[in-house]
């Protein structure tokens, strides 16, 4: 056995063990890494406001605290308002449920010529097996729900703490990062940081603008239908549909439908239809244009980045995909060399016109070549000799010979 073979085997085993250990640690810490990523983008989003306060002489820690306190106060107030409204509407639905059931049974008896009664329907529902299984599963799942809620609160606290540190100690963090890099790399890191702040702020601005438009549109519909709590419901639809990706649209439309159902069941159908139509308008018309203007990326790139982010990180990836792609595109754009584009009709999409121009040019070239050949033949017939370039240079007979030379 060669002397180097045992050392090589030990080195290979050590590298494999380090790889397995690193893979295990990464999978164990993936949740924390995602939380840190969310906190970083949240800190970038509030950086403009914190920076303006700090430029006026306020300490960054106090400015960050005021921004977080304002956002938290608005969120708690809005949640309490919606919670009280939702509780009142649920109580009203429960109280009016017998009336809705009577009207439904009456319509079924009149349409299908049946003789159903509310007592029979209630007894069949209460004695059904699926209702008993549902109650048992709900009772056993209370502990799981409580654990999920506590886990979500802990995750939210982690994100808030990291984002607070990132925003309050932003200059110190940048200085610590640049201290381990050469001056040229430091300039690139600082430029990438500023681009990330601009793009993330632009993305938040676009989301806020779409939330305002969505809330205003749904407010008009709810006022026309006479649905109570129309302003609060409009704010709910605007915020939830824009800042909760993937499931935000369905959560945003479910609450107005529930409130509208308490007034008139057909109102819920109207709300559902409007939500579906507006969602298509927002996805294919409004969102691509606003996103492309505020973060300066193509609508197709924005749509593809959201799909890729959802596939990689789920709802978190869908939320941060657009600002991340916009930042990367703006940063790499400085290193891409661009050239002047030749003036060609086909460049503007005029393919047929471009082909006609090219065909006209080719016909003119053929006509000129034919005229030159005729003149050469006339001169040769008159006794003159027209030199052939291929005879003057024997290498012209073989084009490969010239290239080799």
CSV table of C-alpha atoms in Angstrom, one decimal:
chain,number,residue,atom,x,y,z
A,1,UNK,CA,0.0,0.0,0.0
A,2,UNK,CA,1.4,3.4,-0.9
A,3,UNK,CA,2.2,5.6,2.1
A,4,UNK,CA,0.0,8.4,0.8
A,5,UNK,CA,-3.1,6.2,0.5
A,6,UNK,CA,-4.1,6.0,4.3
A,7,UNK,CA,-3.7,9.8,4.6
A,8,UNK,CA,-5.8,10.3,1.5
A,9,UNK,CA,-8.5,8.0,2.8
A,10,UNK,CA,-8.6,9.8,6.2
A,11,UNK,CA,-8.8,13.1,4.4
A,12,UNK,CA,-11.7,11.9,2.2
A,13,UNK,CA,-13.5,10.6,5.3
A,14,UNK,CA,-12.9,13.8,7.2
A,15,UNK,CA,-14.3,15.9,4.2
A,16,UNK,CA,-17.3,13.7,3.9
A,17,UNK,CA,-18.0,13.9,7.7
A,18,UNK,CA,-17.7,17.8,7.5
A,19,UNK,CA,-20.1,17.8,4.5
A,20,UNK,CA,-22.7,15.7,6.4
A,21,UNK,CA,-22.3,17.8,9.5
A,22,UNK,CA,-22.7,21.0,7.5
A,23,UNK,CA,-25.8,19.6,5.7
A,24,UNK,CA,-27.4,18.6,8.9
A,25,UNK,CA,-26.7,22.0,10.5
A,26,UNK,CA,-28.1,23.8,7.5
A,27,UNK,CA,-31.3,21.8,7.6
A,28,UNK,CA,-31.7,22.4,11.3
A,29,UNK,CA,-31.1,26.2,10.9
A,30,UNK,CA,-33.1,26.7,7.7
A,31,UNK,CA,-36.0,28.3,9.7
A,32,UNK,CA,-33.7,30.7,11.4
A,33,UNK,CA,-32.0,31.6,8.2
A,34,UNK,CA,-35.3,32.4,6.5
A,35,UNK,CA,-36.3,34.6,9.5
A,36,UNK,CA,-33.1,36.5,9.2
A,37,UNK,CA,-33.7,36.9,5.4
A,38,UNK,CA,-37.2,38.3,6.1
A,39,UNK,CA,-35.8,40.6,8.8
A,40,UNK,CA,-33.1,41.9,6.4
A,41,UNK,CA,-35.6,42.9,3.8
A,42,UNK,CA,-37.9,44.4,6.4
A,43,UNK,CA,-34.9,46.5,7.6
A,44,UNK,CA,-34.3,47.6,4.0
A,45,UNK,CA,-37.9,48.6,3.7
A,46,UNK,CA,-37.8,50.9,6.7
A,47,UNK,CA,-34.3,52.2,6.0
A,48,UNK,CA,-35.5,55.3,4.1
A,49,UNK,CA,-37.7,56.5,7.0
A,50,UNK,CA,-35.0,55.7,9.6
A,51,UNK,CA,-32.4,57.4,7.5
A,52,UNK,CA,-34.5,60.6,7.1
A,53,UNK,CA,-35.0,60.8,10.9
A,54,UNK,CA,-31.3,60.1,11.6
A,55,UNK,CA,-30.3,62.9,9.1
A,56,UNK,CA,-32.3,65.4,11.2
A,57,UNK,CA,-30.3,64.6,14.3
A,58,UNK,CA,-32.3,61.8,15.9
A,59,UNK,CA,-30.5,58.7,17.1
A,60,UNK,CA,-31.0,55.7,14.8
A,61,UNK,CA,-32.1,53.4,17.6
A,62,UNK,CA,-34.9,55.9,18.6
A,63,UNK,CA,-35.9,56.4,15.0
A,64,UNK,CA,-36.1,52.7,14.4
A,65,UNK,CA,-38.2,52.3,17.6
A,66,UNK,CA,-40.6,55.0,16.5
A,67,UNK,CA,-41.1,53.4,13.1
A,68,UNK,CA,-41.7,50.0,14.6
A,69,UNK,CA,-44.0,51.4,17.2
A,70,UNK,CA,-46.1,53.2,14.6
A,71,UNK,CA,-46.4,50.1,12.4
A,72,UNK,CA,-47.2,47.9,15.4
A,73,UNK,CA,-49.8,50.4,16.8
A,74,UNK,CA,-51.6,50.6,13.4
A,75,UNK,CA,-51.6,46.8,13.1
A,76,UNK,CA,-53.0,46.2,16.6
A,77,UNK,CA,-55.7,48.8,16.1
A,78,UNK,CA,-56.7,47.4,12.8
A,79,UNK,CA,-56.8,43.8,14.2
A,80,UNK,CA,-58.9,44.8,17.2
A,81,UNK,CA,-61.3,46.7,15.0
A,82,UNK,CA,-61.7,43.8,12.6
A,83,UNK,CA,-61.9,41.3,15.4
A,84,UNK,CA,-64.8,43.1,17.1
A,85,UNK,CA,-66.6,43.5,13.8
A,86,UNK,CA,-66.1,39.9,12.9
A,87,UNK,CA,-67.3,38.7,16.3
A,88,UNK,CA,-70.5,40.7,16.0
A,89,UNK,CA,-71.2,39.5,12.5
A,90,UNK,CA,-70.6,35.8,13.5
A,91,UNK,CA,-73.1,36.3,16.4
A,92,UNK,CA,-75.6,37.8,14.0
A,93,UNK,CA,-75.1,34.9,11.5
A,94,UNK,CA,-75.7,32.3,14.3
A,95,UNK,CA,-78.9,34.1,15.4
A,96,UNK,CA,-80.2,34.4,11.9
A,97,UNK,CA,-79.3,30.8,10.9
A,98,UNK,CA,-82.8,29.4,11.5
A,99,UNK,CA,-84.3,32.0,9.2
A,100,UNK,CA,-81.8,31.2,6.5
A,101,UNK,CA,-82.4,27.5,6.9
A,102,UNK,CA,-86.2,28.0,6.7
A,103,UNK,CA,-85.9,30.1,3.5
A,104,UNK,CA,-83.6,27.4,1.9
A,105,UNK,CA,-86.0,24.6,2.9
A,106,UNK,CA,-88.9,26.5,1.5
A,107,UNK,CA,-87.1,27.0,-1.8
A,108,UNK,CA,-86.2,23.3,-2.0
A,109,UNK,CA,-89.8,22.2,-1.3
A,110,UNK,CA,-91.2,24.6,-3.9
A,111,UNK,CA,-88.6,23.7,-6.6
A,112,UNK,CA,-88.3,19.9,-6.2
A,113,UNK,CA,-91.8,19.2,-4.7
A,114,UNK,CA,-90.5,17.8,-1.4
A,115,UNK,CA,-91.8,17.9,2.2
A,116,UNK,CA,-88.7,18.7,4.2
A,117,UNK,CA,-88.9,20.4,7.6
A,118,UNK,CA,-86.3,22.3,9.7
A,119,UNK,CA,-86.6,19.9,12.6
A,120,UNK,CA,-85.8,16.9,10.4
A,121,UNK,CA,-82.9,18.6,8.8
A,122,UNK,CA,-81.4,19.7,12.2
A,123,UNK,CA,-81.8,16.2,13.6
A,124,UNK,CA,-80.1,14.6,10.6
A,125,UNK,CA,-77.2,17.1,10.9
A,126,UNK,CA,-76.8,16.6,14.6
A,127,UNK,CA,-76.8,12.8,14.3
A,128,UNK,CA,-74.6,12.6,11.3
A,129,UNK,CA,-71.3,10.7,11.6
A,130,UNK,CA,-69.2,13.3,9.9
A,131,UNK,CA,-70.3,16.0,12.3
A,132,UNK,CA,-69.3,13.8,15.3
A,133,UNK,CA,-65.9,13.0,13.7
A,134,UNK,CA,-65.3,16.7,13.0
A,135,UNK,CA,-66.0,17.6,16.6
A,136,UNK,CA,-63.7,14.9,17.9
A,137,UNK,CA,-60.9,16.0,15.5
A,138,UNK,CA,-61.4,19.6,16.5
A,139,UNK,CA,-61.2,18.8,20.2
A,140,UNK,CA,-58.0,16.8,19.7
A,141,UNK,CA,-56.5,19.5,17.5
A,142,UNK,CA,-56.7,22.3,20.0
A,143,UNK,CA,-53.2,21.5,21.3
A,144,UNK,CA,-51.8,21.5,17.8
A,145,UNK,CA,-53.4,24.9,17.0
A,146,UNK,CA,-52.1,26.3,20.3
A,147,UNK,CA,-48.6,25.1,19.4
A,148,UNK,CA,-48.8,26.6,16.0
A,149,UNK,CA,-49.9,30.0,17.3
A,150,UNK,CA,-47.1,30.1,19.9
A,151,UNK,CA,-44.6,29.1,17.2
A,152,UNK,CA,-45.9,31.9,14.9
A,153,UNK,CA,-45.6,34.4,17.7
A,154,UNK,CA,-42.0,33.3,18.5
A,155,UNK,CA,-41.1,33.6,14.8
A,156,UNK,CA,-42.7,37.0,14.6
A,157,UNK,CA,-40.7,38.2,17.6
A,158,UNK,CA,-37.5,36.8,16.1
A,159,UNK,CA,-38.1,38.7,12.8
A,160,UNK,CA,-38.9,41.9,14.7
A,161,UNK,CA,-35.7,41.7,16.8
A,162,UNK,CA,-33.4,41.0,13.9
A,163,UNK,CA,-34.9,43.7,11.7
A,164,UNK,CA,-34.6,46.2,14.6
A,165,UNK,CA,-30.9,45.4,15.0
A,166,UNK,CA,-30.3,45.5,11.2
A,167,UNK,CA,-32.0,48.9,10.9
A,168,UNK,CA,-30.6,50.5,14.1
A,169,UNK,CA,-27.1,49.3,13.5
A,170,UNK,CA,-27.1,49.6,9.7
A,171,UNK,CA,-24.0,51.9,9.4
A,172,UNK,CA,-22.1,49.7,11.9
A,173,UNK,CA,-23.0,46.6,10.0
A,174,UNK,CA,-21.9,48.0,6.7
A,175,UNK,CA,-18.6,49.2,8.3
A,176,UNK,CA,-18.0,45.7,9.7
A,177,UNK,CA,-18.7,44.1,6.4
A,178,UNK,CA,-16.5,46.5,4.4
A,179,UNK,CA,-13.6,46.2,6.9
A,180,UNK,CA,-12.8,42.7,5.6
A,181,UNK,CA,-12.8,43.7,1.9
A,182,UNK,CA,-10.4,45.7,-0.3
A,183,UNK,CA,-11.4,49.3,-1.3
A,184,UNK,CA,-12.7,48.3,-4.7
A,185,UNK,CA,-15.0,45.6,-3.2
A,186,UNK,CA,-16.1,48.0,-0.6
A,187,UNK,CA,-17.5,50.4,-3.2
A,188,UNK,CA,-19.4,47.5,-4.9
A,189,UNK,CA,-20.9,46.4,-1.6
A,190,UNK,CA,-22.1,49.9,-0.7
A,191,UNK,CA,-23.6,50.4,-4.1
A,192,UNK,CA,-25.4,47.0,-3.9
A,193,UNK,CA,-26.7,48.0,-0.5
A,194,UNK,CA,-28.1,51.3,-1.8
A,195,UNK,CA,-29.7,49.6,-4.7
A,196,UNK,CA,-31.3,47.0,-2.4
A,197,UNK,CA,-32.7,49.9,-0.3
A,198,UNK,CA,-34.1,51.7,-3.3
A,199,UNK,CA,-35.6,48.6,-4.9
A,200,UNK,CA,-37.1,47.3,-1.7
A,201,UNK,CA,-38.6,50.7,-1.0
A,202,UNK,CA,-40.0,50.9,-4.5
A,203,UNK,CA,-41.6,47.4,-4.1
A,204,UNK,CA,-43.2,48.4,-0.8
A,205,UNK,CA,-44.5,51.6,-2.5
A,206,UNK,CA,-46.0,49.6,-5.3
A,207,UNK,CA,-47.7,47.2,-2.9
A,208,UNK,CA,-49.1,50.1,-0.9
A,209,UNK,CA,-50.4,51.8,-4.1
A,210,UNK,CA,-52.0,48.6,-5.2
A,211,UNK,CA,-53.5,48.1,-1.8
A,212,UNK,CA,-55.0,51.7,-2.0
A,213,UNK,CA,-56.5,51.0,-5.4
A,214,UNK,CA,-57.9,47.6,-4.4
A,215,UNK,CA,-59.4,49.0,-1.2
A,216,UNK,CA,-61.0,51.9,-3.1
A,217,UNK,CA,-62.5,49.6,-5.7
A,218,UNK,CA,-64.0,47.2,-3.1
A,219,UNK,CA,-65.2,50.1,-1.0
A,220,UNK,CA,-67.3,51.3,-3.9
A,221,UNK,CA,-68.8,47.9,-4.4
A,222,UNK,CA,-69.6,47.4,-0.8
A,223,UNK,CA,-71.2,50.8,-0.5
A,224,UNK,CA,-73.3,50.2,-3.6
A,225,UNK,CA,-74.5,46.9,-2.1
A,226,UNK,CA,-75.2,48.5,1.3
A,227,UNK,CA,-72.8,46.1,3.2
A,228,UNK,CA,-72.0,47.4,6.7
A,229,UNK,CA,-68.5,48.2,7.8
A,230,UNK,CA,-67.5,49.0,4.2
A,231,UNK,CA,-64.5,51.2,5.1
A,232,UNK,CA,-62.9,48.6,7.4
A,233,UNK,CA,-63.6,45.8,4.9
A,234,UNK,CA,-62.0,47.8,2.1
A,235,UNK,CA,-58.9,48.3,4.2
A,236,UNK,CA,-58.8,44.6,5.1
A,237,UNK,CA,-59.0,43.6,1.4
A,238,UNK,CA,-56.4,46.1,0.3
A,239,UNK,CA,-53.8,45.2,3.0
A,240,UNK,CA,-54.3,41.4,3.2
A,241,UNK,CA,-54.5,40.8,-0.6
A,242,UNK,CA,-51.2,42.7,-1.2
A,243,UNK,CA,-49.0,41.9,1.8
A,244,UNK,CA,-49.9,38.2,2.3
A,245,UNK,CA,-48.8,36.4,-0.9
A,246,UNK,CA,-50.5,33.3,-2.3
A,247,UNK,CA,-53.3,33.0,0.3
A,248,UNK,CA,-53.9,36.7,0.9
A,249,UNK,CA,-56.4,37.0,-2.0
A,250,UNK,CA,-58.6,34.3,-0.6
A,251,UNK,CA,-58.5,35.5,3.0
A,252,UNK,CA,-59.2,39.1,1.8
A,253,UNK,CA,-62.3,38.1,-0.2
A,254,UNK,CA,-63.7,35.6,2.4
A,255,UNK,CA,-64.5,38.2,5.0
A,256,UNK,CA,-66.5,40.6,2.8
A,257,UNK,CA,-68.4,37.7,1.4
A,258,UNK,CA,-69.3,36.6,5.0
A,259,UNK,CA,-70.5,40.0,6.0
A,260,UNK,CA,-72.4,40.4,2.7
A,261,UNK,CA,-74.1,37.1,3.3
A,262,UNK,CA,-75.6,38.4,6.5
A,263,UNK,CA,-77.4,41.1,4.6
A,264,UNK,CA,-78.4,39.1,1.5
A,265,UNK,CA,-77.0,35.8,0.2
A,266,UNK,CA,-77.0,37.2,-3.3
A,267,UNK,CA,-74.7,40.0,-2.2
A,268,UNK,CA,-72.1,37.4,-1.3
A,269,UNK,CA,-72.3,36.1,-4.9
A,270,UNK,CA,-71.8,39.6,-6.3
A,271,UNK,CA,-68.8,40.1,-4.0
A,272,UNK,CA,-67.3,36.8,-5.1
A,273,UNK,CA,-67.6,37.7,-8.8
A,274,UNK,CA,-66.1,41.1,-8.3
A,275,UNK,CA,-63.2,39.7,-6.3
A,276,UNK,CA,-62.4,37.2,-9.1
A,277,UNK,CA,-62.7,39.8,-11.9
A,278,UNK,CA,-60.6,42.3,-10.1
A,279,UNK,CA,-58.0,39.8,-9.2
A,280,UNK,CA,-57.5,39.0,-12.9
A,281,UNK,CA,-57.3,42.7,-13.7
A,282,UNK,CA,-54.7,43.2,-11.0
A,283,UNK,CA,-52.6,40.2,-12.0
A,284,UNK,CA,-52.4,40.8,-15.7
A,285,UNK,CA,-52.8,44.6,-16.0
A,286,UNK,CA,-52.2,46.6,-12.8
A,287,UNK,CA,-49.5,44.7,-11.0
A,288,UNK,CA,-47.1,44.1,-13.9
A,289,UNK,CA,-47.2,47.8,-14.9
A,290,UNK,CA,-46.8,49.2,-11.3
A,291,UNK,CA,-44.1,46.7,-10.4
A,292,UNK,CA,-42.2,47.3,-13.6
A,293,UNK,CA,-42.3,51.0,-13.0
A,294,UNK,CA,-41.3,51.1,-9.3
A,295,UNK,CA,-38.7,48.4,-9.3
A,296,UNK,CA,-37.8,48.7,-13.0
A,297,UNK,CA,-38.0,45.1,-14.1
A,298,UNK,CA,-40.0,43.6,-17.0
A,299,UNK,CA,-43.5,42.3,-16.1
A,300,UNK,CA,-42.6,38.8,-17.3
A,301,UNK,CA,-39.5,38.8,-15.1
A,302,UNK,CA,-41.6,40.0,-12.1
A,303,UNK,CA,-44.1,37.2,-12.7
A,304,UNK,CA,-41.5,34.6,-13.2
A,305,UNK,CA,-39.5,35.7,-10.1
A,306,UNK,CA,-42.7,35.4,-7.9
A,307,UNK,CA,-43.2,31.8,-9.2
A,308,UNK,CA,-39.6,30.9,-8.6
A,309,UNK,CA,-39.6,32.4,-5.1
A,310,UNK,CA,-42.8,30.5,-4.2
A,311,UNK,CA,-41.3,27.3,-5.4
A,312,UNK,CA,-38.1,27.9,-3.4
A,313,UNK,CA,-39.3,29.5,-0.1
A,314,UNK,CA,-43.1,29.4,-0.3
A,315,UNK,CA,-45.0,32.6,0.8
A,316,UNK,CA,-41.7,34.2,2.0
A,317,UNK,CA,-40.1,33.7,-1.4
A,318,UNK,CA,-43.1,35.2,-3.2
A,319,UNK,CA,-42.9,38.3,-1.0
A,320,UNK,CA,-39.2,39.0,-1.4
A,321,UNK,CA,-38.6,37.6,-4.9
A,322,UNK,CA,-39.3,40.8,-6.8
A,323,UNK,CA,-37.1,43.2,-4.8
A,324,UNK,CA,-34.3,40.6,-4.7
A,325,UNK,CA,-34.4,40.1,-8.5
A,326,UNK,CA,-34.6,43.9,-9.1
A,327,UNK,CA,-31.6,44.4,-6.9
A,328,UNK,CA,-29.6,41.7,-8.6
A,329,UNK,CA,-30.6,43.0,-12.1
A,330,UNK,CA,-29.6,46.6,-11.2
A,331,UNK,CA,-26.3,45.6,-9.7
A,332,UNK,CA,-25.3,43.3,-12.6
A,333,UNK,CA,-26.4,45.9,-15.1
A,334,UNK,CA,-23.2,47.9,-14.5
A,335,UNK,CA,-21.0,45.0,-15.5
A,336,UNK,CA,-22.9,44.2,-18.8
A,337,UNK,CA,-21.3,45.7,-21.9
A,338,UNK,CA,-23.8,47.1,-24.3
A,339,UNK,CA,-23.4,48.0,-28.0
A,340,UNK,CA,-25.2,50.3,-30.5
A,341,UNK,CA,-28.0,48.6,-32.3
A,342,UNK,CA,-28.0,48.7,-36.1
A,343,UNK,CA,-30.9,50.5,-37.7
A,344,UNK,CA,-33.0,47.7,-39.3
A,345,UNK,CA,-36.7,47.7,-39.9
A,346,UNK,CA,-36.8,44.2,-38.5
A,347,UNK,CA,-35.5,45.5,-35.2
A,348,UNK,CA,-38.9,47.3,-34.7
A,349,UNK,CA,-40.9,44.2,-35.5
A,350,UNK,CA,-41.5,45.1,-39.2
A,351,UNK,CA,-40.5,41.7,-40.5
A,352,UNK,CA,-42.2,41.8,-43.9
A,353,UNK,CA,-41.0,45.3,-44.6
A,354,UNK,CA,-37.5,44.3,-43.6
A,355,UNK,CA,-37.6,41.3,-45.9
A,356,UNK,CA,-38.8,43.4,-48.8
A,357,UNK,CA,-36.0,45.9,-48.3
A,358,UNK,CA,-33.4,43.1,-48.2
A,359,UNK,CA,-34.9,41.5,-51.3
A,360,UNK,CA,-34.8,44.9,-53.1
A,361,UNK,CA,-31.1,45.3,-52.2
A,362,UNK,CA,-30.3,41.8,-53.4
A,363,UNK,CA,-32.0,42.5,-56.8
A,364,UNK,CA,-30.1,45.7,-57.2
A,365,UNK,CA,-26.8,43.8,-56.5
A,366,UNK,CA,-27.7,41.2,-59.0
A,367,UNK,CA,-28.6,43.8,-61.7
A,368,UNK,CA,-25.3,45.6,-61.1
A,369,UNK,CA,-23.4,42.4,-61.3
A,370,UNK,CA,-25.1,41.5,-64.6
A,371,UNK,CA,-24.4,44.9,-66.0
A,372,UNK,CA,-20.7,44.6,-65.2
A,373,UNK,CA,-20.5,41.2,-66.8
A,374,UNK,CA,-22.1,42.5,-70.0
A,375,UNK,CA,-19.7,45.3,-70.2
A,376,UNK,CA,-16.8,42.9,-69.7
A,377,UNK,CA,-18.1,40.6,-72.5
A,378,UNK,CA,-18.4,43.6,-74.9
A,379,UNK,CA,-14.9,44.7,-74.2
A,380,UNK,CA,-13.6,41.1,-74.7
A,381,UNK,CA,-15.5,40.9,-77.9
A,382,UNK,CA,-13.9,44.1,-79.2
A,383,UNK,CA,-10.4,42.7,-78.6
A,384,UNK,CA,-9.8,44.0,-75.2
A,385,UNK,CA,-8.8,41.8,-72.4
A,386,UNK,CA,-10.4,42.1,-69.0
A,387,UNK,CA,-8.1,40.8,-66.3
A,388,UNK,CA,-9.4,38.1,-64.1
A,389,UNK,CA,-8.5,38.7,-60.4
A,390,UNK,CA,-8.4,34.9,-59.8
A,391,UNK,CA,-5.7,34.6,-62.5
A,392,UNK,CA,-3.6,37.4,-61.1
A,393,UNK,CA,-3.4,35.6,-57.7
A,394,UNK,CA,-3.4,31.8,-57.9
A,395,UNK,CA,-4.2,31.6,-54.2
A,396,UNK,CA,-7.7,33.0,-55.0
A,397,UNK,CA,-8.6,29.6,-56.6
A,398,UNK,CA,-8.6,28.0,-53.2
A,399,UNK,CA,-10.2,30.1,-50.5
A,400,UNK,CA,-8.8,27.9,-47.8
A,401,UNK,CA,-5.3,28.5,-49.1
A,402,UNK,CA,-5.6,32.2,-48.4
A,403,UNK,CA,-6.9,31.6,-44.9
A,404,UNK,CA,-4.1,29.2,-44.2
A,405,UNK,CA,-1.5,31.7,-45.5
